[in-house]
C-alpha atoms as an extended CHARMM CRD file, in Angstrom:
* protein
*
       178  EXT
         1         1  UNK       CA             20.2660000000       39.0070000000      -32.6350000000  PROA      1               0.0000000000
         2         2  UNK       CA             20.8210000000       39.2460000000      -28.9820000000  PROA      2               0.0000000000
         3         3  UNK       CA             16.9370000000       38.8370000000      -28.1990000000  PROA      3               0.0000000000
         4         4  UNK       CA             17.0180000000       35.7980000000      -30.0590000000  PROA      4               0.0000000000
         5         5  UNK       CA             19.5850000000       33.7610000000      -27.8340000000  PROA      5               0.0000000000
         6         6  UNK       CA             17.7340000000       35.2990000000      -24.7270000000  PROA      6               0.0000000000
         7         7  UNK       CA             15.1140000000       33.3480000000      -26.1920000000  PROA      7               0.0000000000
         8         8  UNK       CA             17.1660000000       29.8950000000      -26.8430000000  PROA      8               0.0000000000
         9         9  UNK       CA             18.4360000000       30.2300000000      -23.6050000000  PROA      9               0.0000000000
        10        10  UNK       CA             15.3460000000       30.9450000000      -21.9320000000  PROA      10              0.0000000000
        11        11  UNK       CA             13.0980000000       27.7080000000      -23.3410000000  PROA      11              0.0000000000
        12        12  UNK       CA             16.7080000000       25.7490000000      -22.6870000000  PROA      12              0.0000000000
        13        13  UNK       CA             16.1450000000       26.9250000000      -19.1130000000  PROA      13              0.0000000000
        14        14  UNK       CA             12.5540000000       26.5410000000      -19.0210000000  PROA      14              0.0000000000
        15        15  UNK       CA             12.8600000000       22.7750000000      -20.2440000000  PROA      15              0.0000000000
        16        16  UNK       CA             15.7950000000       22.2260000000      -17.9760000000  PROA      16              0.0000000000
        17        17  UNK       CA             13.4660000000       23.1530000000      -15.0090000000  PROA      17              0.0000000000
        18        18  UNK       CA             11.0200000000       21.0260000000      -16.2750000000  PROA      18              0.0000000000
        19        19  UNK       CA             12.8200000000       18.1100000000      -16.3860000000  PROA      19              0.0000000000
        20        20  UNK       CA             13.9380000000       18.8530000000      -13.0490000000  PROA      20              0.0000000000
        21        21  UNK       CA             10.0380000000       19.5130000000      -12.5370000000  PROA      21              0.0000000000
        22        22  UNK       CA              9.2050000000       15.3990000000      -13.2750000000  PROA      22              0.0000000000
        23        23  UNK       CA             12.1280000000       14.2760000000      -11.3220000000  PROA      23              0.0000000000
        24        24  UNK       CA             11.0090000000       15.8060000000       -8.1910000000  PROA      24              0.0000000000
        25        25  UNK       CA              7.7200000000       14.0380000000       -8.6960000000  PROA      25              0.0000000000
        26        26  UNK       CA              9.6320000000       10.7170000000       -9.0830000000  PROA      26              0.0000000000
        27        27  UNK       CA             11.8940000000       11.4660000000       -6.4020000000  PROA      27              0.0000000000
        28        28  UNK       CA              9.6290000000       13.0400000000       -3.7620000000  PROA      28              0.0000000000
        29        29  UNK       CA              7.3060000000        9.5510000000       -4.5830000000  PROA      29              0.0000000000
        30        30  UNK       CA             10.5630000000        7.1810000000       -3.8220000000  PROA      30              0.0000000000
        31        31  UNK       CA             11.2000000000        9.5610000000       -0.8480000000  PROA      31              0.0000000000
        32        32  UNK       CA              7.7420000000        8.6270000000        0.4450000000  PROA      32              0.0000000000
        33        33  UNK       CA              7.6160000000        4.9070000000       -0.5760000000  PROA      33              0.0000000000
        34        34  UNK       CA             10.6770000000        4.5360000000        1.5360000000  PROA      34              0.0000000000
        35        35  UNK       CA              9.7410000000        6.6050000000        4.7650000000  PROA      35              0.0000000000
        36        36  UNK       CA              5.8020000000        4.5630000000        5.1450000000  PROA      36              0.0000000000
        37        37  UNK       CA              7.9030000000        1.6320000000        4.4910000000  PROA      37              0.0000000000
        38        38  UNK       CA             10.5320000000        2.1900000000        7.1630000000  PROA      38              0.0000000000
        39        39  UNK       CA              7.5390000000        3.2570000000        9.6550000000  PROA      39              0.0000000000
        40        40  UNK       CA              5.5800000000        0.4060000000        8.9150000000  PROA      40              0.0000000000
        41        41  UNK       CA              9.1070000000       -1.7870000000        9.7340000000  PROA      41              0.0000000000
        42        42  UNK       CA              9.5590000000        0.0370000000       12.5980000000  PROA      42              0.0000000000
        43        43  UNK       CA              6.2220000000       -0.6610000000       13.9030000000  PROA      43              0.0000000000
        44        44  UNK       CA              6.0750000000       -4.6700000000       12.9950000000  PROA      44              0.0000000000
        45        45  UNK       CA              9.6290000000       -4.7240000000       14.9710000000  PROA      45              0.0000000000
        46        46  UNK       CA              8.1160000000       -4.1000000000       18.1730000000  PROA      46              0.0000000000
        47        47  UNK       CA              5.2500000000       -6.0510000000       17.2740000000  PROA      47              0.0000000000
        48        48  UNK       CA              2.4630000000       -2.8160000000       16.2640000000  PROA      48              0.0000000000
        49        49  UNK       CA              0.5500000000       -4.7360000000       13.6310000000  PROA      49              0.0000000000
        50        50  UNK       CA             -2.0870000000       -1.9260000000       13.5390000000  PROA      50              0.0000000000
        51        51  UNK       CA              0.7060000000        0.8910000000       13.9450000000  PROA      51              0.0000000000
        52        52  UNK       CA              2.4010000000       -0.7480000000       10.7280000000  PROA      52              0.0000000000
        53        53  UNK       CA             -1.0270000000       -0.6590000000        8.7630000000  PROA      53              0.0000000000
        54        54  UNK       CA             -1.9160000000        2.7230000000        9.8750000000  PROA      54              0.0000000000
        55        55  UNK       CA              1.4060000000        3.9160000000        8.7240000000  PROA      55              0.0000000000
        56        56  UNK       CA              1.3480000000        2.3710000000        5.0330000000  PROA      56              0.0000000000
        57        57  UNK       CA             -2.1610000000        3.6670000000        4.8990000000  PROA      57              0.0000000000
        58        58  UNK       CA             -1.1320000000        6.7210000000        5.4050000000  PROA      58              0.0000000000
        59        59  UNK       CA              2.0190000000        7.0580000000        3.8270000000  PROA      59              0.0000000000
        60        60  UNK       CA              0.4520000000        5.2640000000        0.6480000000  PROA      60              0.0000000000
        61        61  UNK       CA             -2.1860000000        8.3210000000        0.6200000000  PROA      61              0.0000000000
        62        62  UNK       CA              0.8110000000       10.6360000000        0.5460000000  PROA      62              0.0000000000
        63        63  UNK       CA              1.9800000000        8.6870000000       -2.3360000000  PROA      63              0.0000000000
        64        64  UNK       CA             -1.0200000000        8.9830000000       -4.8400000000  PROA      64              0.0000000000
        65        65  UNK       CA             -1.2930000000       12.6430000000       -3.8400000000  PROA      65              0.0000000000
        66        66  UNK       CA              2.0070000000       12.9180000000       -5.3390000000  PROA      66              0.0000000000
        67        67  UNK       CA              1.2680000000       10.9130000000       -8.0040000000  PROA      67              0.0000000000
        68        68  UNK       CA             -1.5290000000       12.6390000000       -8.7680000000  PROA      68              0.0000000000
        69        69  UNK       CA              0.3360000000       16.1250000000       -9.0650000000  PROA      69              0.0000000000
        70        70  UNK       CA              2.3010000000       14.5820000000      -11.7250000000  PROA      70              0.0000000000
        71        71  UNK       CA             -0.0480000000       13.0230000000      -13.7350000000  PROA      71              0.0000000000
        72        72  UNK       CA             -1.7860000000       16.8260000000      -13.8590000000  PROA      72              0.0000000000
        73        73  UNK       CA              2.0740000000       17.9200000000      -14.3610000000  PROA      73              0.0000000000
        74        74  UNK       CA              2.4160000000       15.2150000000      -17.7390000000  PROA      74              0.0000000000
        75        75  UNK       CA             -1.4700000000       16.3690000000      -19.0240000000  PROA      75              0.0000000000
        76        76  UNK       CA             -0.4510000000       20.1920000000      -18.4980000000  PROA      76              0.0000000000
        77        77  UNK       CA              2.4390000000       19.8740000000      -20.5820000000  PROA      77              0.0000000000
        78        78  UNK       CA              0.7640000000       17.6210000000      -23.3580000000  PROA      78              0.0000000000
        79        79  UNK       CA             -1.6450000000       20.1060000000      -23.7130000000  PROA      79              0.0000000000
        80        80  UNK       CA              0.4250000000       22.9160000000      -25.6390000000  PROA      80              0.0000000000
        81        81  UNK       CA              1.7290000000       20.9240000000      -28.1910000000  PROA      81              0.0000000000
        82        82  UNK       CA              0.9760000000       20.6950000000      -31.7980000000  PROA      82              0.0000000000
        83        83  UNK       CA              0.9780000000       17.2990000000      -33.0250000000  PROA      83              0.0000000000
        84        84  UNK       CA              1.2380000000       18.2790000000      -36.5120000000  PROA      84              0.0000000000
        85        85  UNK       CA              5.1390000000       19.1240000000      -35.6110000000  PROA      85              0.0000000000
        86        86  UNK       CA              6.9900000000       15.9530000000      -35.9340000000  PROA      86              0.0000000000
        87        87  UNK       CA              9.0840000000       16.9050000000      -33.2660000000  PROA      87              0.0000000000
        88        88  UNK       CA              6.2640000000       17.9120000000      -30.6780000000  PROA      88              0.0000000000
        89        89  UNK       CA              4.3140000000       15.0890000000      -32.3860000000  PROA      89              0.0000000000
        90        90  UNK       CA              6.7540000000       12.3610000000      -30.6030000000  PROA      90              0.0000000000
        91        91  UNK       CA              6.9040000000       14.5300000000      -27.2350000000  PROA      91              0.0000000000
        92        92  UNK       CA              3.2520000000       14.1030000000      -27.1870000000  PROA      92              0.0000000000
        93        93  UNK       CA              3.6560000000       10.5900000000      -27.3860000000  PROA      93              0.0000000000
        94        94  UNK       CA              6.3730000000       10.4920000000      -25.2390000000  PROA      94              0.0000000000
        95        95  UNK       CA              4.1900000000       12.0650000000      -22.4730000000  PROA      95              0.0000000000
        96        96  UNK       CA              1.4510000000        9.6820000000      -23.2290000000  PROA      96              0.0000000000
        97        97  UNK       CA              3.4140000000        7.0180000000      -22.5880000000  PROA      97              0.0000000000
        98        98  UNK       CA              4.2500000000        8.7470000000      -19.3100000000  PROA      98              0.0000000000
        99        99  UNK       CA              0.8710000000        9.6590000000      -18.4040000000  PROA      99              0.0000000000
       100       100  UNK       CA             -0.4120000000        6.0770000000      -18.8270000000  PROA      100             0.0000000000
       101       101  UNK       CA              2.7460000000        4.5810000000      -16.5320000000  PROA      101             0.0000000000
       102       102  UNK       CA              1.7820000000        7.0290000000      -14.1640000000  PROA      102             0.0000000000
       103       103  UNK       CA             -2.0350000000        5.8890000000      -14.1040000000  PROA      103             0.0000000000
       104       104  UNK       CA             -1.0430000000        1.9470000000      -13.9650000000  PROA      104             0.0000000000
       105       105  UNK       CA              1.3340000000        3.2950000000      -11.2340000000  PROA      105             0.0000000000
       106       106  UNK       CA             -1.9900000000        5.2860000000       -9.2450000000  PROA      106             0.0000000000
       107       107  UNK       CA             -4.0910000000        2.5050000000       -9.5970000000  PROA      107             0.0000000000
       108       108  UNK       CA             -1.2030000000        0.1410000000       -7.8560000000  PROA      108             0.0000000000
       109       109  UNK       CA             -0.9310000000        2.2180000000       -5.3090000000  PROA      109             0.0000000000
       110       110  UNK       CA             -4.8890000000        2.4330000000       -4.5660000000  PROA      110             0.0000000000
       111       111  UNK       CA             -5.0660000000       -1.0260000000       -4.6820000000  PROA      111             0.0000000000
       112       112  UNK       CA             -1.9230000000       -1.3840000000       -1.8990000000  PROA      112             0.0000000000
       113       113  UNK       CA             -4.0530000000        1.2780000000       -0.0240000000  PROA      113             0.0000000000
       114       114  UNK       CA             -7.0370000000       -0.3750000000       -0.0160000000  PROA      114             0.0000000000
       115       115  UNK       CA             -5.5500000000       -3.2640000000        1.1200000000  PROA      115             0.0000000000
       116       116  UNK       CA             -4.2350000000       -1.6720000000        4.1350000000  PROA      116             0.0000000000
       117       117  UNK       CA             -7.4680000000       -0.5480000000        4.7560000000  PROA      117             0.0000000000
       118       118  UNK       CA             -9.3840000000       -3.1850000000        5.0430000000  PROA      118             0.0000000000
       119       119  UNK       CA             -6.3220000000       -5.2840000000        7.0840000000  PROA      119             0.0000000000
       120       120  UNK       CA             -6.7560000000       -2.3000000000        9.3370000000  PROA      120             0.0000000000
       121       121  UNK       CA            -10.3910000000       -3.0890000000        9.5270000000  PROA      121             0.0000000000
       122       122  UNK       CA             -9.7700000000       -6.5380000000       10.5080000000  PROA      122             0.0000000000
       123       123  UNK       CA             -7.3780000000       -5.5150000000       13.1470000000  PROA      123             0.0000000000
       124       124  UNK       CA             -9.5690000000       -2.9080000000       14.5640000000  PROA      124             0.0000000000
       125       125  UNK       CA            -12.6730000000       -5.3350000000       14.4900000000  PROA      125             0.0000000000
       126       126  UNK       CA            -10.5920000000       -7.6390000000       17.0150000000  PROA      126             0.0000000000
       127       127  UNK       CA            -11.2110000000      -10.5620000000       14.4310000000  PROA      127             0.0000000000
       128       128  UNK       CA             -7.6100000000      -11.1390000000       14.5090000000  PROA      128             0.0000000000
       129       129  UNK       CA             -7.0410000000      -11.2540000000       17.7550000000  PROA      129             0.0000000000
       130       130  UNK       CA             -9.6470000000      -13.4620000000       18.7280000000  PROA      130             0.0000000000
       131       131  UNK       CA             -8.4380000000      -16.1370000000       15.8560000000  PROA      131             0.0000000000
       132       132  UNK       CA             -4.9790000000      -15.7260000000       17.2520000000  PROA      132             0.0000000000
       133       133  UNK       CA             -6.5900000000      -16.7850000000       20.7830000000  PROA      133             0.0000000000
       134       134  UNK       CA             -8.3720000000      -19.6560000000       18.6690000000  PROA      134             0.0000000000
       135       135  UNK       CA             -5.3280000000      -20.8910000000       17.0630000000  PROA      135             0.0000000000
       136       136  UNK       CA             -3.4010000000      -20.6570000000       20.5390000000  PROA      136             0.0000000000
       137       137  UNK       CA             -6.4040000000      -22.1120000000       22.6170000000  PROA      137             0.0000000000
       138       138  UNK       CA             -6.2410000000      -25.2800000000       19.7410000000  PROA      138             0.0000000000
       139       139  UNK       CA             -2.9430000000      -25.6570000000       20.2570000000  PROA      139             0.0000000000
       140       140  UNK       CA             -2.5400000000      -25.4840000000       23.6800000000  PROA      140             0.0000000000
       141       141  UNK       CA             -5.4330000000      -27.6630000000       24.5730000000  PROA      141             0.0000000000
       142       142  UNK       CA             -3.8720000000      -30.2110000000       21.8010000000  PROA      142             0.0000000000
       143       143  UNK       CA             -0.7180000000      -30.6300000000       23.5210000000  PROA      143             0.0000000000
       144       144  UNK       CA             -2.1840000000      -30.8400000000       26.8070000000  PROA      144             0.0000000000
       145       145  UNK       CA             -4.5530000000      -33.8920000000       26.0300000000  PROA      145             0.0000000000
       146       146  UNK       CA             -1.5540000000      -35.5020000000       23.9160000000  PROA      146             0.0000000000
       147       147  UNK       CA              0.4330000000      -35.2910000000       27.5560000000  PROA      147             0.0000000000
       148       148  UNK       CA             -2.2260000000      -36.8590000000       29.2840000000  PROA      148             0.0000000000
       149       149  UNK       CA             -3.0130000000      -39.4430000000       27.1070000000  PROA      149             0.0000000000
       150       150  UNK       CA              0.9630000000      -40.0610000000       27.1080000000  PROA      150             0.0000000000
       151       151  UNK       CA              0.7590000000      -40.5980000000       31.0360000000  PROA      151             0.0000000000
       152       152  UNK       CA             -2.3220000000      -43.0620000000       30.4320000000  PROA      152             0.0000000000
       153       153  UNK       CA             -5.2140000000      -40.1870000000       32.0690000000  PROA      153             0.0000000000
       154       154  UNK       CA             -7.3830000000      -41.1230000000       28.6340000000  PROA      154             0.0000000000
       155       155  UNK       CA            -10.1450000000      -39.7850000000       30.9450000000  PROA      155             0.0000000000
       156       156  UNK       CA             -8.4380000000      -36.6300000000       31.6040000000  PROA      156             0.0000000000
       157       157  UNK       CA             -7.2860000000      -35.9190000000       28.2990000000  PROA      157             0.0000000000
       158       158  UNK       CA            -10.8040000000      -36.6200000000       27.2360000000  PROA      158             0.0000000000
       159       159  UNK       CA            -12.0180000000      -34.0150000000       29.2600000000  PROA      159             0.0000000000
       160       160  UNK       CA             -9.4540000000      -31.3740000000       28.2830000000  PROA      160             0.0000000000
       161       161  UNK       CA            -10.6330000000      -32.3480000000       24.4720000000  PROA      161             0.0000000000
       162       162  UNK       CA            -14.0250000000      -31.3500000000       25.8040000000  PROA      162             0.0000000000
       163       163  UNK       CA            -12.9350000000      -28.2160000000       27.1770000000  PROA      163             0.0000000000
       164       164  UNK       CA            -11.0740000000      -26.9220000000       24.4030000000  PROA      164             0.0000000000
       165       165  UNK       CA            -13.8630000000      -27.9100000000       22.3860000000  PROA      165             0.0000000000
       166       166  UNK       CA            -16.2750000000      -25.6470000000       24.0800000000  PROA      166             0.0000000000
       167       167  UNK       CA            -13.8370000000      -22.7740000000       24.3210000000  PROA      167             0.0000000000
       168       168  UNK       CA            -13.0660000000      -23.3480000000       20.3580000000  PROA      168             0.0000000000
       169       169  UNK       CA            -17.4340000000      -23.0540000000       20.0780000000  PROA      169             0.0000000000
       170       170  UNK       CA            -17.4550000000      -19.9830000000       22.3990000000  PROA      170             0.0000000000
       171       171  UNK       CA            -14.6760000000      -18.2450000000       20.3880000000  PROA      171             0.0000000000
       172       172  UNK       CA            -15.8770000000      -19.2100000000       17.2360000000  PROA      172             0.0000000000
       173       173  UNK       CA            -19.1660000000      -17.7990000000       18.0690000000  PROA      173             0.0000000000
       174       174  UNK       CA            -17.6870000000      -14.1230000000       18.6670000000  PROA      174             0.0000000000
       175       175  UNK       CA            -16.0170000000      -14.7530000000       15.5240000000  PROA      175             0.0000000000
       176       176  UNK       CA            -19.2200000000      -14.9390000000       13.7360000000  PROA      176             0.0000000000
       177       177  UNK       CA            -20.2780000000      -12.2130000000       15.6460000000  PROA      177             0.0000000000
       178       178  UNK       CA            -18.1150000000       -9.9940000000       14.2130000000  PROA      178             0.0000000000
């Protein structure tokens, strides 16, 4: 008699540990989520745009590690049960159902990663900042020949047309470069 409620308690225990087991997972992921995401905030304040990328990047490869670990963790435990038991029948399914959120979850987070990546690319490539200096240089130029022509230089707002034209060429040619 006594060996059998060592028994009881000991699955009980097991399965309470288990449970604990998949909430670790869940919570180590939000852990995670929210530290990249409070780096990459921290690095757009002060105006890192590559810092910020690098750190989602980074933090989002944490993530599906994690995510990963329990997916194995929800397989390993679907794998011992007989689904000929009604009982272990639905805790199969159960765990199905978890294993497949879990996969639409990984693949969300590999898309977000390779997303990052290829912003990061972009930054690194110095596309951005050169269309930055394009956007300013239009701008700039712009409001400078508007000014002129305001104060009746149509000549000299011609020529400042001219020149941001060329520098708009010359800038759009390293774009093209790149």
């Amino acid at each position: 008699m006594k060996v059998q409620n060592e028994m009881a308690t000991k699955i009980t225990l097991d399965t309470i540990e288990a449970a604990r087991s998949l909430k670790s997972f869940t919570s180590g992921i939000s852990a995670l989520t929210n530290g990249w995401k409070a780096s990459e905030a921290a690095h757009k304040a002060v105006g890192d745009s590559l810092g910020a990328l690098k750190a989602k990047f980074d933090g989002i490869g944490n993530v599906i590690e994690v995510q990963k670990q329990k997916i194995e963790e929800l397989k390993s435990r679907q794998e011992g049960l007989d689904r000929t038991n009604k009982s272990q029948a639905e805790t199969w399914l159960k765990l199905e159902k978890d294993i497949q959120t879990a996969t639409r979850q990984l693949t969300s987070y590999e898309a977000q990663q390779e997303k990052a990546k290829s912003s990061m690319e972009y930054y690194t490539s110095g596309l951005a900042d050169l269309q930055k200096g394009y956007r300013n240089t239009q701008a700039l130029s712009k409001s400078y020949a508007e000014r002129l022509q305001a104060e009746g230089k149509a000549l000299d707002a011609k020529k400042v047309q001219l020149s941001g034209v060329k520098n708009s060429l010359t800038n759009l040619s390293k774009q093209y470069q790149l």
